Amino acid sequence: MNHKKTLLITALAIPVLFFQYCNKKDTATDTKTVSEIDLPATPYNYNVTFPQHIAQALPQQDNTPATNPITNDGATLGRVLFYDKSLSINNTIACASCHKQSEGFSDNAIKSLGFAGGTTPRHSMNVLNVRFYRSGRMFWDERAATLEEQVLQPIQNDVEMGMTLPALVTKLSAKTYYPDLFKNAFGTTEVTTDRISKALAQFVRSIVTYQAKYDRVKQGLETFTAQEAQGEQLFLTAGPAACGGCHRPPMFLTSNPAAPFTLLDPADRGINNEGRFKSGSLRNISSVSSLFHNGSVPSLAAMLASNIPAHGVPPQNRAPILAFMQTLNDATIATDVKFSNPFR
Ligand code: HEC
Ligand code: HEC
């Protein structure tokens, strides 16, 4: 190529490059994408101070690893990921599609709908107070050893979200709203599987109920009715196997589920195929309409009147236990903006 030609090409290229540069500066599309999410200038507080009766249980029950403490920026990123349908291959399903804030972070459907119209084999679990499950094992059959491990599984599940992790990293890296969120949470804009897992786990761990009537009573701010007080006693002590022996206060989780429930579901044998299942927190459970791992029990009242081992109770005990369990409902969880959908 002779010198003249090079000059000519350069001369022609300058306006083209300039035009492209100007086009890049035109941020119309960027602005639109960023405004799809609604986040506060200062992040919400995800490290609240729990009342004494909960704070004192935390050290023995907390499954937060030293490598992933909750930070406000980490949980904020986790919140966006939790509600982002981009986590599914066809942009139709987010974590929140099956863990709905309005349903105590469970699903009102017996089986949840995945990205291609398939349904999950089990009922969605509520994700309340999972931080207090000491062993940290997740799912009805405890197949995930930690929450950090668990949160990546629905993304790759054939029924739920249908993605691969490398494809997800590429996809999220291309979004305009993630670089800043990753930078705030982890120091640099880099999107990695490990960071996605940590942020989702931080958000899920931050979803804790501590503002129910039960909590006000334990703080001496309110009192139980006579029926609720009787229900608490029955819950903690009645029967050959008291409810509270398994579903332990203050979060009403089973830390070591021992009892088989073979009567309920001979087709699904749960943990190690032994007929055992984990139970999530019973707080806010009276607002969930399908109970147990297969969602087969339509309500608490139906459960108490059933013949499910350890769960059917004599008629005179039903109303008091029900009244007590309703005191475990924390209504703030369904409306708290820091747990809500940030996408407009
Ligand atoms: C298509 C529905 C669906 C989607 C999407 C989904 N989940 Fe779930 N989730 C379920 C079901 C069903 C279970 C119970 C499955 C089992 O135990 O076999 C579950 C269980 C869990 C648990 C276990 C709770 C416990 O106490 O052991 C956590 C935590 C959880 N999901 C978080 C998430 C997160 C985070 C996402 C998004 C990355 C997500 N889920 C996406 C349906 C879904
Ligand atoms: C021996 C331990 C044990 C005892 C006693 C027990 N439970 Fe359970 N409970 C479990 C386990 C384990 C599950 C999950 C079983 C499943 O899904 O198949 C469960 C499930 C539940 C559920 C449904 C949870 C959900 O997320 O769908 C409720 C509600 C419940 N129990 C309340 C009670 C009440 C009330 C009592 C007392 C009358 C009681 N339990 C006694 C271990 C126990």
mmCIF file of N, CA and C and ligand atoms in Angstrom, residues 140 235 241-243 246-247 254 259 261 264 277-279 282 285 291-293 300 303 310-311 313 325, ligand 2:
data_model
loop_
_atom_site.group_PDB
_atom_site.id
_atom_site.type_symbol
_atom_site.label_atom_id
_atom_site.label_comp_id
_atom_site.label_asym_id
_atom_site.label_seq_id
_atom_site.Cartn_x
_atom_site.Cartn_y
_atom_site.Cartn_z
ATOM 1 N N TRP A 140 -35.833 -30.073 50.617
ATOM 2 C CA TRP A 140 -36.634 -31.003 51.434
ATOM 3 C C TRP A 140 -35.817 -32.253 51.771
ATOM 4 N N PHE A 235 -48.293 -26.871 71.855
ATOM 5 C CA PHE A 235 -47.271 -26.968 70.798
ATOM 6 C C PHE A 235 -45.946 -27.461 71.380
ATOM 7 N N ALA A 241 -45.046 -36.977 70.735
ATOM 8 C CA ALA A 241 -43.963 -36.204 70.094
ATOM 9 C C ALA A 241 -44.451 -34.772 69.937
ATOM 10 N N ALA A 242 -44.018 -33.883 70.834
ATOM 11 C CA ALA A 242 -44.491 -32.501 70.788
ATOM 12 C C ALA A 242 -43.989 -31.808 69.531
ATOM 13 N N CYS A 243 -44.876 -30.947 68.989
ATOM 14 C CA CYS A 243 -44.499 -30.181 67.784
ATOM 15 C C CYS A 243 -43.150 -29.481 67.998
ATOM 16 N N CYS A 246 -39.530 -30.890 67.491
ATOM 17 C CA CYS A 246 -38.932 -30.868 66.147
ATOM 18 C C CYS A 246 -38.841 -29.444 65.618
ATOM 19 N N HIS A 247 -39.977 -28.727 65.630
ATOM 20 C CA HIS A 247 -40.010 -27.351 65.105
ATOM 21 C C HIS A 247 -39.639 -26.416 66.253
ATOM 22 N N THR A 254 -36.822 -27.471 61.934
ATOM 23 C CA THR A 254 -36.287 -28.728 62.455
ATOM 24 C C THR A 254 -34.794 -28.738 62.181
ATOM 25 N N ALA A 259 -38.195 -37.892 62.086
ATOM 26 C CA ALA A 259 -39.356 -38.764 61.937
ATOM 27 C C ALA A 259 -39.681 -39.067 60.481
ATOM 28 N N PHE A 261 -42.210 -39.874 57.458
ATOM 29 C CA PHE A 261 -43.613 -39.575 57.176
ATOM 30 C C PHE A 261 -44.082 -40.425 55.997
ATOM 31 N N LEU A 264 -47.542 -40.253 54.344
ATOM 32 C CA LEU A 264 -47.891 -39.126 53.507
ATOM 33 C C LEU A 264 -47.564 -39.365 52.044
ATOM 34 N N PHE A 277 -37.767 -35.899 55.848
ATOM 35 C CA PHE A 277 -37.695 -34.624 55.125
ATOM 36 C C PHE A 277 -37.312 -33.516 56.076
ATOM 37 N N LYS A 278 -36.674 -32.501 55.509
ATOM 38 C CA LYS A 278 -36.459 -31.261 56.246
ATOM 39 C C LYS A 278 -37.788 -30.511 56.285
ATOM 40 N N SER A 279 -38.014 -29.728 57.326
ATOM 41 C CA SER A 279 -39.111 -28.768 57.276
ATOM 42 C C SER A 279 -38.517 -27.379 57.378
ATOM 43 N N LEU A 282 -41.645 -22.608 60.347
ATOM 44 C CA LEU A 282 -43.111 -22.565 60.415
ATOM 45 C C LEU A 282 -43.638 -21.148 60.620
ATOM 46 N N ILE A 285 -46.334 -19.713 58.199
ATOM 47 C CA ILE A 285 -46.825 -20.884 57.470
ATOM 48 C C ILE A 285 -48.347 -20.850 57.347
ATOM 49 N N LEU A 291 -49.131 -27.360 51.930
ATOM 50 C CA LEU A 291 -48.098 -27.695 52.910
ATOM 51 C C LEU A 291 -47.444 -29.047 52.620
ATOM 52 N N PHE A 292 -46.314 -29.277 53.222
ATOM 53 C CA PHE A 292 -45.501 -30.492 53.116
ATOM 54 C C PHE A 292 -44.805 -30.575 51.748
ATOM 55 N N HIS A 293 -43.838 -31.508 51.675
ATOM 56 C CA HIS A 293 -42.951 -31.522 50.508
ATOM 57 C C HIS A 293 -43.693 -31.726 49.189
ATOM 58 N N LEU A 300 -53.329 -25.470 57.432
ATOM 59 C CA LEU A 300 -52.966 -25.891 58.786
ATOM 60 C C LEU A 300 -54.120 -26.622 59.460
ATOM 61 N N MET A 303 -54.311 -30.038 58.242
ATOM 62 C CA MET A 303 -53.205 -30.833 58.775
ATOM 63 C C MET A 303 -53.516 -31.316 60.202
ATOM 64 N N ALA A 310 -47.741 -37.554 63.949
ATOM 65 C CA ALA A 310 -47.244 -36.402 64.722
ATOM 66 C C ALA A 310 -47.915 -35.089 64.335
ATOM 67 N N HIS A 311 -48.780 -35.076 63.356
ATOM 68 C CA HIS A 311 -49.370 -33.818 62.883
ATOM 69 C C HIS A 311 -50.882 -33.727 63.041
ATOM 70 N N VAL A 313 -53.979 -33.890 65.485
ATOM 71 C CA VAL A 313 -54.113 -33.742 66.945
ATOM 72 C C VAL A 313 -55.570 -33.916 67.348
ATOM 73 N N MET A 325 -50.221 -20.668 66.277
ATOM 74 C CA MET A 325 -49.407 -20.610 65.053
ATOM 75 C C MET A 325 -49.664 -19.329 64.264
HETATM 76 C C1 HEC B 2 -40.871 -35.741 64.849
HETATM 77 C C2 HEC B 2 -40.690 -34.393 64.357
HETATM 78 C C3 HEC B 2 -41.952 -33.569 64.113
HETATM 79 C C4 HEC B 2 -43.012 -33.372 64.975
HETATM 80 C C5 HEC B 2 -43.235 -33.951 66.357
HETATM 81 C C6 HEC B 2 -43.896 -32.436 64.296
HETATM 82 N N1 HEC B 2 -43.378 -32.115 63.074
HETATM 83 FE FE1 HEC B 2 -44.223 -30.881 61.733
HETATM 84 N N2 HEC B 2 -42.919 -31.478 60.334
HETATM 85 C C7 HEC B 2 -41.815 -32.258 60.566
HETATM 86 C C8 HEC B 2 -41.165 -32.530 59.296
HETATM 87 C C9 HEC B 2 -39.906 -33.357 59.126
HETATM 88 C C10 HEC B 2 -41.940 -31.897 58.295
HETATM 89 C C11 HEC B 2 -41.739 -31.947 56.781
HETATM 90 C C12 HEC B 2 -42.403 -33.237 56.323
HETATM 91 C C13 HEC B 2 -42.733 -33.331 54.855
HETATM 92 O O1 HEC B 2 -42.795 -32.344 54.161
HETATM 93 O O2 HEC B 2 -42.958 -34.459 54.406
HETATM 94 C C14 HEC B 2 -43.009 -31.226 58.998
HETATM 95 C C15 HEC B 2 -43.958 -30.421 58.386
HETATM 96 C C16 HEC B 2 -44.812 -29.578 59.068
HETATM 97 C C17 HEC B 2 -45.585 -28.521 58.458
HETATM 98 C C18 HEC B 2 -45.575 -28.146 56.993
HETATM 99 C C19 HEC B 2 -44.380 -27.268 56.693
HETATM 100 C C20 HEC B 2 -44.308 -26.797 55.272
HETATM 101 O O3 HEC B 2 -43.382 -26.034 54.968
HETATM 102 O O4 HEC B 2 -45.117 -27.173 54.434
HETATM 103 C C21 HEC B 2 -46.292 -27.925 59.471
HETATM 104 C C22 HEC B 2 -47.222 -26.741 59.331
HETATM 105 C C23 HEC B 2 -45.973 -28.622 60.695
HETATM 106 N N3 HEC B 2 -45.066 -29.624 60.416
HETATM 107 C C24 HEC B 2 -46.488 -28.325 61.945
HETATM 108 C C25 HEC B 2 -46.400 -29.191 63.037
HETATM 109 C C26 HEC B 2 -47.251 -29.153 64.210
HETATM 110 C C27 HEC B 2 -48.332 -28.124 64.484
HETATM 111 C C28 HEC B 2 -46.893 -30.211 64.992
HETATM 112 C C29 HEC B 2 -47.497 -30.675 66.283
HETATM 113 C C30 HEC B 2 -48.912 -30.961 66.234
HETATM 114 C C31 HEC B 2 -45.781 -30.881 64.317
HETATM 115 N N4 HEC B 2 -45.531 -30.257 63.136
HETATM 116 C C32 HEC B 2 -45.098 -31.986 64.825
HETATM 117 C C33 HEC B 2 -41.398 -32.718 61.793
HETATM 118 C C34 HEC B 2 -42.213 -32.791 62.918
#
